[in-house]
Amino acid sequence: MEQVPRIRLDDVTMRFGGLDAVRNCSFDLPAGRITGLIGPNGAGKTTAFNVIAGLLSPTLGRVVLDGEDITDLPAYRRQEKGLSRTFQLAHEFGRMTVIENLMVAAKNDVGEGIVNAVFRPSRCLSQEREAYDKALKTLEFLEISQLAGEPAGNLSGGQKKLLELGRALMQEPKIMLLDEIGAGVNRTLLGKIADKIKQLNEESGYTFCLIEHDLDFVSRLCHGVIVMAQGELLMTGTVDEVRRDERVIEAYFGGGRYQDAS
Amino acid sequence: MELPGIAFYIVAFLTMGGIYAILCLALNMQWGFGGLFNAGIAGFYAVGAYTAAILTSAGSSAHLGGFDLPIVVGLICAGIASGIVGWAIARICVRLKADYLAMASIGIAEIIRLAIVNEEWLTNGSLGISRIPRPLEAFYSGRAAEVVFVVFVWLIVAVTFLVARRLQQSPWGRVMRAIRDNEETAASIGKDVQRFRTETFVVGSVFMGVAGALSAHYFKFFSPDATEPLLITFLAWVMLIAGGSGNNLGAIAGALAIWAIWSLTEVVTQQLPPDWATRSSYIRMLLIGLLLQFVLQRFRSGLFPEKSPKLRISREK
Ligand SMILES: Nc1ncnc2c1ncn2[C@@H]1O[C@H](COP(=O)(O)OP(=O)(O)OP(=O)(O)O)[C@@H](O)[C@H]1O
Ligand SMILES: [Mg+2]
């Protein structure tokens, strides 16, 4: 039986001025699977994520989530549907502390109402407690507990990437889009993160899509791989199929836009 | 008789200082937590002042009303009127980037100003509205009335501060600061950026209107001259930046400090020879501008920099 895809990109084109960052791209992120999204720099991977997460609305084509067309749904409503993402370039809340960065990602529907905030400030405290405990656990897992009270803008590049992951974890999403989460993170911790991704996938059934340049990391985790190059879908397949494929080798090591440089 | 003179100078200083403190706290809600650049503060101030003036002054054939209503009613309606204007602007402009909101708000403040000057049936144009009452006027007069009024103003400063503080400490305030720091990330964690921005813009506008209303009661007379953007918008911005954007206590401290300096420069420029006196207003502006540069070089985030609020959570479950 064929699996229902969680996310389907249906013939999506994203145009910036004269450049198609993504062109006529269709692919699925199947439910309950870890899918890798690879391709050379500038292939359009991050742009594809932005389209899925709703930060960009595609020039052409549709985004479908569990059979529902979400192309016109604003980004914040997609989070309610269980979608979370990290940013390739860290997008922290710079003037807030690390723990606040995490707690704000856990919804507090009572305390986020302006009337409650002014007139019933104690109503939200138990939800705050939950968010706080969860944030502490997340920090502990990411081994950055000592930074809890630090303004996030002061963190190092690698620490900010961990905070990106932490924010995504705080939301308990069904689908996580992770954009180069490993870049700049030390090896041991990266191994731990890989284990966590595996565990969330196997035990909780989360769907993942990882953009990664490190093929070993991809092959360790991913059930399937999508390859993009110059905005187009090059192929989909298993890690081994992709590794052997002529077109992929060509895209990474020769041909195309890289010829001019040499 | 030396001491009472100074004492009443201080009362007068604290009255205007308190009104500016409310403006500054309101601006802090919009800019300090929300990152919304309101360059039309004077417009909201004017809407509040005229609403209160029309509602509470004695009947007059020169303008609409007055309706002789209680001051509290006028104050509340001033906040509501200014909040409605803020809501209308937010509906249109909140989606825009900060620089466009700044332009739009300058434009709208100017429109409000021109409307006030031209719609004489409503506002009595440039002649202004007079006979605006003060609270408890029947029972106190002269200097006692000044004291009563300063207490009244600072009660409202206290209310404004309390609201601002609760907003800042709540999860709502945390979302607001998150949106200010990074709009894209906030949207991607499920926060409705437009909703939060509209809310903070409206609440800020309400208190700007209240500040305007208080000034109308204080002067007992209100004309378009009192809505001079340099005196309202510019000073409020200087106060907030100097005091510490994002910090409620800083907003109050900044308002008092800058108002003190502003008042002192008046004393200085009064000593100037007559042909210089006409230049005094822009010389004072220049001095304030230089002072701001000085403060910002010493204290990059103002005198009281923003601090994350203490975590407020229930005890162990
Ligand atoms: N907002 C934008 N405006 C204009 N061009 C853009 C924008 N975002 C991306 N692009 C262009 O689209 C192309 C694809 O960019 P994208 O960031 O999606 O690549 P990527 O596959 O994520 O690359 P990398 O591996 O380097 O992160 C690039 O040529 C980039 O310059
Ligand atoms: Mg990228």
Tab-separated table of N, CA and C and ligand atoms in Angstrom, chain A residues 16 19 21 39-47 88 180 213 257, ligand 1:
chain	number	residue	atom	x	y	z
A	16	PHE	N	12.289	34.773	-8.238
A	16	PHE	CA	12.754	36.048	-7.659
A	16	PHE	C	13.262	36.889	-8.807
A	19	LEU	N	15.025	35.167	-11.697
A	19	LEU	CA	15.627	33.881	-11.342
A	19	LEU	C	14.590	32.932	-10.749
A	21	ALA	N	14.302	30.314	-8.392
A	21	ALA	CA	15.036	29.626	-7.336
A	21	ALA	C	14.550	28.188	-7.234
A	39	GLY	N	21.649	18.789	-2.406
A	39	GLY	CA	21.906	19.480	-3.667
A	39	GLY	C	22.961	20.535	-3.444
A	40	PRO	N	23.643	20.935	-4.524
A	40	PRO	CA	24.719	21.922	-4.375
A	40	PRO	C	24.206	23.262	-3.864
A	41	ASN	N	25.111	24.135	-3.488
A	41	ASN	CA	24.718	25.462	-3.008
A	41	ASN	C	23.891	26.177	-4.056
A	42	GLY	N	22.849	26.810	-3.593
A	42	GLY	CA	22.005	27.563	-4.519
A	42	GLY	C	21.016	26.694	-5.280
A	43	ALA	N	20.879	25.429	-4.887
A	43	ALA	CA	19.992	24.516	-5.601
A	43	ALA	C	18.519	24.874	-5.397
A	44	GLY	N	18.228	25.612	-4.343
A	44	GLY	CA	16.831	25.984	-4.077
A	44	GLY	C	16.234	25.231	-2.908
A	45	LYS	N	17.068	24.585	-2.107
A	45	LYS	CA	16.567	23.768	-0.989
A	45	LYS	C	15.899	24.641	0.075
A	46	THR	N	16.619	25.680	0.492
A	46	THR	CA	16.059	26.558	1.515
A	46	THR	C	14.799	27.247	1.008
A	47	THR	N	14.833	27.625	-0.253
A	47	THR	CA	13.639	28.244	-0.838
A	47	THR	C	12.454	27.284	-0.788
A	88	GLN	N	18.384	28.009	8.340
A	88	GLN	CA	19.791	27.744	8.036
A	88	GLN	C	20.691	28.784	8.706
A	180	GLU	N	20.017	22.313	7.494
A	180	GLU	CA	21.445	22.216	7.857
A	180	GLU	C	21.660	22.361	9.354
A	213	HIS	N	24.426	18.806	3.823
A	213	HIS	CA	25.477	18.610	2.824
A	213	HIS	C	26.303	17.379	3.149
A	257	ARG	N	26.951	24.998	-13.417
A	257	ARG	CA	27.466	26.329	-13.164
A	257	ARG	C	28.888	26.312	-12.630
C	1	LIG	N1	14.696	36.154	-1.174
C	1	LIG	C1	15.417	35.928	-2.288
C	1	LIG	N2	15.526	36.875	-3.233
C	1	LIG	C2	16.234	36.658	-4.348
C	1	LIG	N3	16.884	35.519	-4.637
C	1	LIG	C3	16.827	34.543	-3.723
C	1	LIG	C4	16.093	34.684	-2.500
C	1	LIG	N4	16.204	33.542	-1.794
C	1	LIG	C5	16.980	32.730	-2.528
C	1	LIG	N5	17.346	33.310	-3.689
C	1	LIG	C6	18.154	32.719	-4.736
C	1	LIG	O1	17.621	31.450	-5.011
C	1	LIG	C7	18.647	30.505	-5.246
C	1	LIG	C8	18.431	29.312	-4.336
C	1	LIG	O2	18.716	29.694	-3.001
C	1	LIG	P1	18.524	28.714	-1.772
C	1	LIG	O3	18.836	29.486	-0.542
C	1	LIG	O4	17.197	28.094	-1.847
C	1	LIG	O5	19.642	27.644	-2.030
C	1	LIG	P2	20.069	26.402	-1.145
C	1	LIG	O6	19.855	25.179	-1.954
C	1	LIG	O7	19.445	26.438	0.176
C	1	LIG	O8	21.632	26.654	-1.030
C	1	LIG	P3	22.653	26.404	0.196
C	1	LIG	O9	23.034	24.969	0.165
C	1	LIG	O10	23.809	27.269	-0.135
C	1	LIG	O11	21.951	26.804	1.437
C	1	LIG	C9	19.950	31.230	-5.032
C	1	LIG	O12	20.478	31.541	-6.297
C	1	LIG	C10	19.568	32.480	-4.282
C	1	LIG	O13	20.384	33.541	-4.638
